[in-house]
XYZ file of C-alpha atoms in Angstrom:
451
model
C -110.580 6.537 65.039
C -111.358 10.237 65.355
C -111.803 11.502 68.925
C -113.520 14.720 67.918
C -117.193 14.533 66.954
C -119.956 16.997 66.209
C -122.658 16.861 68.855
C -126.149 15.983 67.756
C -128.746 18.746 67.823
C -130.549 17.468 70.925
C -127.356 17.337 72.988
C -126.230 20.738 71.736
C -129.590 22.283 72.631
C -129.532 20.849 76.149
C -126.010 22.155 76.701
C -127.082 25.575 75.435
C -130.110 25.419 77.710
C -127.766 25.206 80.688
C -126.395 28.639 79.797
C -129.676 30.331 78.902
C -132.189 28.535 81.167
C -130.914 28.221 84.722
C -134.243 27.928 86.517
C -138.000 28.572 86.036
C -137.427 32.313 86.377
C -135.227 32.190 83.260
C -138.108 30.668 81.295
C -140.519 33.362 82.483
C -138.046 36.117 81.621
C -137.542 34.870 78.062
C -141.254 34.312 77.449
C -142.318 37.687 78.829
C -139.594 39.523 76.923
C -140.820 37.858 73.725
C -144.331 39.091 74.560
C -143.007 42.635 75.055
C -141.199 42.474 71.706
C -144.489 41.317 70.136
C -146.197 44.533 71.228
C -148.345 43.057 74.001
C -150.249 45.392 76.328
C -151.513 42.625 78.632
C -149.328 39.779 79.926
C -150.402 37.084 82.376
C -147.957 34.691 84.045
C -149.234 31.712 86.007
C -147.079 29.183 87.865
C -147.535 26.135 90.045
C -145.015 24.558 92.394
C -142.485 27.317 91.854
C -142.750 27.057 88.078
C -141.157 23.616 88.050
C -144.328 21.712 87.220
C -146.205 24.449 85.344
C -145.570 27.836 83.735
C -148.176 29.612 81.638
C -147.495 32.877 79.803
C -150.283 34.515 77.801
C -150.134 37.798 75.877
C -152.220 39.832 73.456
C -149.313 40.660 71.171
C -148.947 40.265 67.414
C -148.837 36.475 67.475
C -146.701 34.130 65.359
C -147.520 33.165 61.792
C -148.434 29.507 61.252
C -145.495 28.983 58.896
C -143.079 30.495 61.424
C -144.309 28.720 64.530
C -142.442 25.436 64.147
C -139.391 27.163 62.710
C -139.216 29.448 65.768
C -137.930 26.546 67.880
C -134.821 25.962 65.783
C -131.548 27.116 67.313
C -130.544 30.651 66.346
C -133.908 31.254 64.688
C -134.954 34.841 65.384
C -137.035 37.631 63.932
C -135.028 40.318 65.763
C -131.832 40.607 63.698
C -130.508 39.574 60.301
C -126.789 40.323 60.542
C -124.164 41.253 63.124
C -124.433 44.977 62.328
C -128.027 44.920 63.576
C -126.722 44.570 67.126
C -125.502 48.171 66.931
C -129.067 49.429 66.677
C -130.814 46.758 68.736
C -134.164 47.865 70.140
C -135.670 44.501 71.124
C -135.268 42.500 74.323
C -134.223 39.257 72.607
C -131.948 38.740 69.648
C -129.932 35.507 69.873
C -132.628 33.038 68.902
C -131.584 30.575 71.613
C -134.328 30.788 74.234
C -137.214 28.912 72.599
C -135.019 26.058 71.391
C -133.390 25.774 74.817
C -136.709 25.764 76.700
C -138.270 23.221 74.339
C -135.312 20.863 74.751
C -135.698 20.553 78.547
C -139.474 20.623 79.014
C -142.854 19.563 77.709
C -143.986 22.647 75.819
C -147.240 23.688 74.199
C -147.731 26.953 72.325
C -150.845 28.393 70.714
C -150.595 31.534 68.612
C -152.720 33.583 66.250
C -152.024 36.721 64.256
C -154.645 39.416 63.819
C -155.393 38.597 60.178
C -155.500 34.804 60.643
C -158.873 33.075 60.848
C -157.660 30.434 63.317
C -154.715 29.875 65.560
C -152.124 27.104 65.571
C -151.099 24.828 68.443
C -147.663 23.206 68.534
C -146.568 20.552 71.050
C -142.919 19.722 71.715
C -141.348 17.281 74.176
C -137.639 17.273 74.831
C -137.010 19.259 71.673
C -139.064 16.946 69.434
C -142.250 18.161 67.736
C -145.078 15.719 68.450
C -148.158 17.587 67.182
C -149.259 20.591 65.113
C -152.970 21.454 65.070
C -155.349 24.268 64.282
C -156.983 25.874 67.295
C -159.392 28.650 68.072
C -157.704 31.435 70.029
C -157.646 35.220 70.392
C -154.882 37.261 68.801
C -151.647 36.737 70.682
C -149.596 33.849 72.017
C -149.997 31.422 74.896
C -147.158 29.228 76.186
C -147.513 26.334 78.611
C -144.310 24.750 79.930
C -144.632 21.611 82.036
C -142.081 19.567 83.987
C -139.039 21.741 83.466
C -135.749 19.770 83.383
C -137.656 16.476 83.422
C -135.016 14.999 81.069
C -131.952 16.655 82.622
C -131.764 15.392 86.224
C -128.370 17.035 86.737
C -130.014 20.431 86.257
C -133.211 19.511 88.104
C -131.453 18.527 91.327
C -129.962 22.002 91.700
C -133.349 23.699 91.803
C -134.383 25.113 95.174
C -137.632 24.885 97.108
C -140.846 25.802 95.315
C -141.266 28.979 97.374
C -137.713 30.090 96.585
C -138.121 29.505 92.853
C -141.463 31.337 92.958
C -139.693 34.263 94.630
C -137.213 34.485 91.746
C -140.104 34.565 89.283
C -141.857 37.280 91.277
C -138.675 39.383 91.138
C -138.578 39.007 87.350
C -142.215 40.065 86.973
C -141.710 43.072 89.240
C -138.718 44.314 87.243
C -140.415 43.830 83.893
C -143.522 45.628 85.175
C -141.444 48.565 86.438
C -139.644 48.798 83.101
C -142.920 48.725 81.165
C -145.597 50.752 82.991
C -147.692 50.825 79.806
C -148.207 47.046 79.978
C -150.616 45.413 82.426
C -148.916 42.503 84.200
C -150.704 39.810 86.162
C -148.824 37.188 88.165
C -150.737 34.197 89.537
C -149.069 31.728 91.903
C -150.924 28.558 92.870
C -154.250 30.102 91.791
C -153.696 33.305 93.792
C -152.964 36.669 92.182
C -149.735 38.081 93.607
C -149.119 41.058 91.314
C -151.464 43.045 89.101
C -150.379 46.332 87.549
C -152.793 48.707 85.778
C -150.856 49.246 82.546
C -151.829 52.939 82.512
C -148.297 54.112 81.682
C -147.917 55.616 85.171
C -144.745 54.361 86.846
C -145.862 55.548 90.280
C -148.958 53.339 89.993
C -146.707 50.347 89.322
C -144.548 51.211 92.341
C -147.715 51.360 94.445
C -148.905 47.968 93.107
C -145.582 46.287 93.864
C -144.165 48.035 96.938
C -147.288 49.395 98.608
C -148.531 52.738 99.888
C -145.725 53.546 102.343
C -143.016 53.299 99.688
C -145.003 55.047 96.959
C -145.621 58.020 99.290
C -141.901 58.357 100.049
C -140.421 58.639 96.554
C -139.316 61.637 94.511
C -139.615 61.951 90.713
C -136.392 62.242 88.710
C -136.011 63.825 85.292
C -132.603 64.774 83.886
C -130.950 65.001 80.462
C -127.229 65.001 79.862
C -124.939 64.259 76.903
C -127.418 62.142 74.979
C -128.825 60.356 78.046
C -132.333 60.792 79.442
C -132.896 59.772 83.062
C -136.408 59.307 84.453
C -137.955 57.430 87.341
C -138.225 57.712 91.100
C -135.778 57.712 93.999
C -136.572 57.095 97.648
C -136.284 59.534 100.495
C -133.569 58.579 102.998
C -136.087 57.202 105.501
C -136.943 54.238 103.234
C -133.322 53.225 102.645
C -132.561 49.572 103.358
C -129.610 47.526 104.513
C -129.239 45.955 101.054
C -129.637 46.881 97.381
C -132.678 44.689 96.712
C -134.887 47.718 96.122
C -132.663 49.223 93.455
C -133.916 48.718 89.905
C -132.100 50.239 86.945
C -133.273 49.865 83.352
C -131.505 50.762 80.139
C -133.917 51.260 77.236
C -136.390 49.013 79.060
C -133.879 46.281 79.912
C -133.041 45.494 83.550
C -129.292 45.797 84.031
C -126.631 45.767 86.711
C -123.928 48.379 86.381
C -121.152 49.232 88.822
C -120.884 52.688 87.283
C -124.564 53.446 87.854
C -124.543 51.982 91.374
C -121.498 54.086 92.296
C -123.062 57.279 90.922
C -126.350 56.627 92.728
C -124.763 55.980 96.105
C -122.316 58.865 95.748
C -125.289 61.182 95.230
C -126.759 59.975 98.540
C -123.407 59.966 100.330
C -124.109 62.766 102.821
C -127.766 61.848 103.267
C -127.646 58.221 104.380
C -126.124 56.444 107.343
C -123.365 53.949 106.712
C -124.483 50.600 105.260
C -127.815 51.998 104.100
C -128.781 51.837 100.425
C -131.358 53.993 98.640
C -134.560 52.886 96.947
C -134.713 53.661 93.238
C -136.459 52.841 89.991
C -134.381 54.505 87.284
C -135.169 54.383 83.575
C -132.131 55.378 81.517
C -132.536 55.947 77.795
C -129.889 56.463 75.159
C -129.053 55.532 71.590
C -128.374 51.773 71.136
C -125.011 52.738 69.654
C -123.951 53.985 73.090
C -123.664 50.557 74.721
C -123.139 46.841 74.073
C -125.621 44.411 75.647
C -124.049 41.295 74.138
C -121.503 40.743 76.926
C -123.430 38.531 79.369
C -125.447 35.306 78.849
C -128.418 36.776 80.739
C -127.917 40.259 79.217
C -127.644 41.675 82.740
C -124.396 43.550 82.184
C -123.709 46.143 79.514
C -120.608 47.915 78.302
C -120.993 51.682 77.874
C -119.055 53.604 75.261
C -118.790 56.609 77.610
C -118.941 55.626 81.273
C -118.117 59.122 82.535
C -121.255 60.500 80.883
C -123.324 57.722 82.452
C -121.880 58.485 85.892
C -122.464 62.219 85.473
C -126.071 61.716 84.341
C -127.010 59.475 87.256
C -125.111 61.467 89.876
C -126.403 64.919 88.956
C -129.921 63.714 88.184
C -130.257 62.098 91.613
C -128.317 64.750 93.552
C -130.308 67.636 92.097
C -133.566 65.916 92.997
C -132.445 65.368 96.582
C -131.241 68.950 97.002
C -134.587 70.286 95.808
C -136.377 68.471 98.638
C -136.336 70.796 101.694
C -137.134 68.047 104.208
C -133.993 66.039 103.432
C -131.014 66.822 105.639
C -127.384 65.926 105.135
C -124.990 64.160 107.465
C -121.248 64.472 107.561
C -119.575 61.649 105.616
C -118.502 58.720 107.728
C -120.739 59.441 110.694
C -123.043 56.732 111.865
C -126.534 57.073 113.264
C -125.496 56.829 116.894
C -123.013 59.676 116.499
C -125.599 61.901 114.871
C -128.125 61.271 117.617
C -125.575 62.007 120.322
C -124.590 65.268 118.678
C -127.882 66.902 119.676
C -127.367 69.573 122.381
C -127.911 68.317 125.903
C -129.539 70.856 128.232
C -128.718 70.214 131.859
C -131.721 70.547 134.181
C -131.531 73.433 136.646
C -130.660 72.448 140.160
C -133.630 72.742 142.487
C -131.567 73.036 145.660
C -128.339 74.964 146.070
C -125.936 74.825 148.917
C -125.468 78.374 150.166
C -121.741 78.944 150.054
C -122.038 81.854 152.472
C -123.583 79.694 155.194
C -121.697 78.707 158.294
C -119.819 75.411 158.229
C -122.174 72.480 158.007
C -122.682 70.467 161.132
C -123.774 66.872 160.837
C -123.062 63.638 159.051
C -121.202 64.210 155.704
C -123.366 61.492 154.123
C -126.225 63.948 154.377
C -124.573 66.310 151.865
C -123.915 63.515 149.382
C -127.439 62.193 149.660
C -129.170 65.500 149.066
C -126.812 66.485 146.250
C -127.694 63.217 144.530
C -131.391 63.893 145.002
C -131.092 67.386 143.603
C -129.489 66.103 140.412
C -132.345 63.688 139.742
C -135.400 65.771 140.571
C -137.501 66.699 137.528
C -137.186 70.495 137.091
C -140.213 72.743 137.268
C -140.982 75.507 134.855
C -138.513 78.353 135.386
C -141.374 80.726 136.208
C -142.701 78.524 139.005
C -141.754 78.989 142.614
C -140.971 76.175 145.002
C -142.686 76.210 148.351
C -139.477 75.334 150.225
C -140.035 71.958 151.718
C -139.167 68.383 150.918
C -140.770 65.539 152.816
C -139.843 61.905 152.995
C -142.023 59.096 154.291
C -141.501 55.345 154.285
C -143.596 53.399 151.748
C -143.467 50.111 153.594
C -142.771 49.421 157.246
C -140.950 46.171 156.593
C -138.828 47.407 153.667
C -138.170 51.136 154.040
C -138.263 52.846 150.673
C -138.801 56.555 150.830
C -140.806 58.875 148.662
C -139.561 62.364 148.057
C -142.147 64.968 147.078
C -142.209 68.671 146.415
C -145.132 70.951 145.747
C -145.589 74.052 143.671
C -147.987 76.878 144.338
C -150.411 75.174 141.943
C -150.294 72.101 144.226
C -148.692 69.923 141.534
C -146.952 67.059 143.291
C -143.804 65.336 142.025
C -142.752 62.074 143.601
C -139.652 59.982 143.251
C -139.107 56.628 144.842
C -135.628 56.314 146.256
C -133.640 53.190 145.720
C -132.915 51.019 148.716
C -129.354 52.335 149.137
C -130.598 55.905 149.470
C -133.325 54.774 151.838
C -130.807 53.146 154.131
C -128.605 56.245 154.064
C -131.503 58.497 154.943
C -132.622 56.211 157.771
C -129.130 56.394 159.223
C -129.127 60.206 158.975
C -132.554 60.444 160.578
C -131.512 58.327 163.555
C -128.250 60.213 164.060
C -129.916 63.612 164.018
C -133.011 62.831 166.092
C -133.579 65.342 168.907
C -130.561 67.332 167.683
C -130.554 70.831 166.451
C -128.686 71.255 163.186
C -128.110 74.090 160.787
C -130.491 74.172 157.828
C -128.607 72.743 154.879
C -130.725 73.737 151.935
C -132.370 76.922 150.809
C -135.006 77.467 148.164
C -133.828 78.747 144.827
């Protein structure tokens, strides 16, 4: 009996879903990217319980033809490419034709879509990859997806999901990145009936940054614009004061697609090298554009990583674009490489306060207890200096603050009658008390002179 068999379609789809659909955020990403490819200018995402029980994605894009709607959920069914050569000039977000089939195989899915020239829309219901209903429906132009009970039929995948709040956080991250990459589209994200994100869709990236990160961040960014060797770099970078201890606030997009690139990260951080403390990472939203022939996006299941044909040009574009912007900002200062914040702060010049009392070296030898010299020298070092133009009146007085616990106050007065007081610590108080007793009714040489 043969040991090798061909898997049935349902099993194959669920296995494929494990690669494409890891969590609710993966569903949202695929659905929203489809909406972007459909030319939508308004996209609304609504979730409940972290997207595990409910995900709704509605757009005003081109819609799906009635004859194509059911066919769209077949594996490797796509409108984006026709042959392998099309990948060389890919301009859409999706292209593999795996997402819809994978999502439908592990959820209870309902989709309603209508094209502009259609009189009515069409609603399709699928459970676990099986079509259970196709009906006509009234709807505006565009597409609306509802996904319920994700992974309800794959408990092995379901048990690895995290708390609702954590899963919702992943979805929020996806929406933020897609909104930053597409400032001309209005995004609305609703979580448990509360709007979390709403961008204007006015094609102004700074407005999107304000909507997502708030006023403080949006007021501390610098615009970037640089062209080099076929690459166009645009976006915003943060001033050093809004740098963070992680890279969470770094968003890089290639032709509208969020990517992670070691080359770009290295170039960005090298450009900031003399302007940030160690273990600080800059804020950035960078939109890199180039010909699709200049990179390969088909190297990662989530399309997060790309392979550039000319990495040195990418590095040069990012580095010089960011560095030039920073150097043009007069308020930004540089630090020496390898110095940490504490070292920089300590490098500021320290101005020693002028001594208020000086021992006259020409005086006769001092008569009295040697502790007296030590005590007054210590006091002189700690007295707050007056303005250099002010004159001291020449006297220092000390009086006990409390009869039971002697603690002396030292005061001096200027000609303007400004009084400075310093409370001595108990050790000094005891020393002074000893000096006072030992010198009572004795005549001693004056130790101090006014400066």
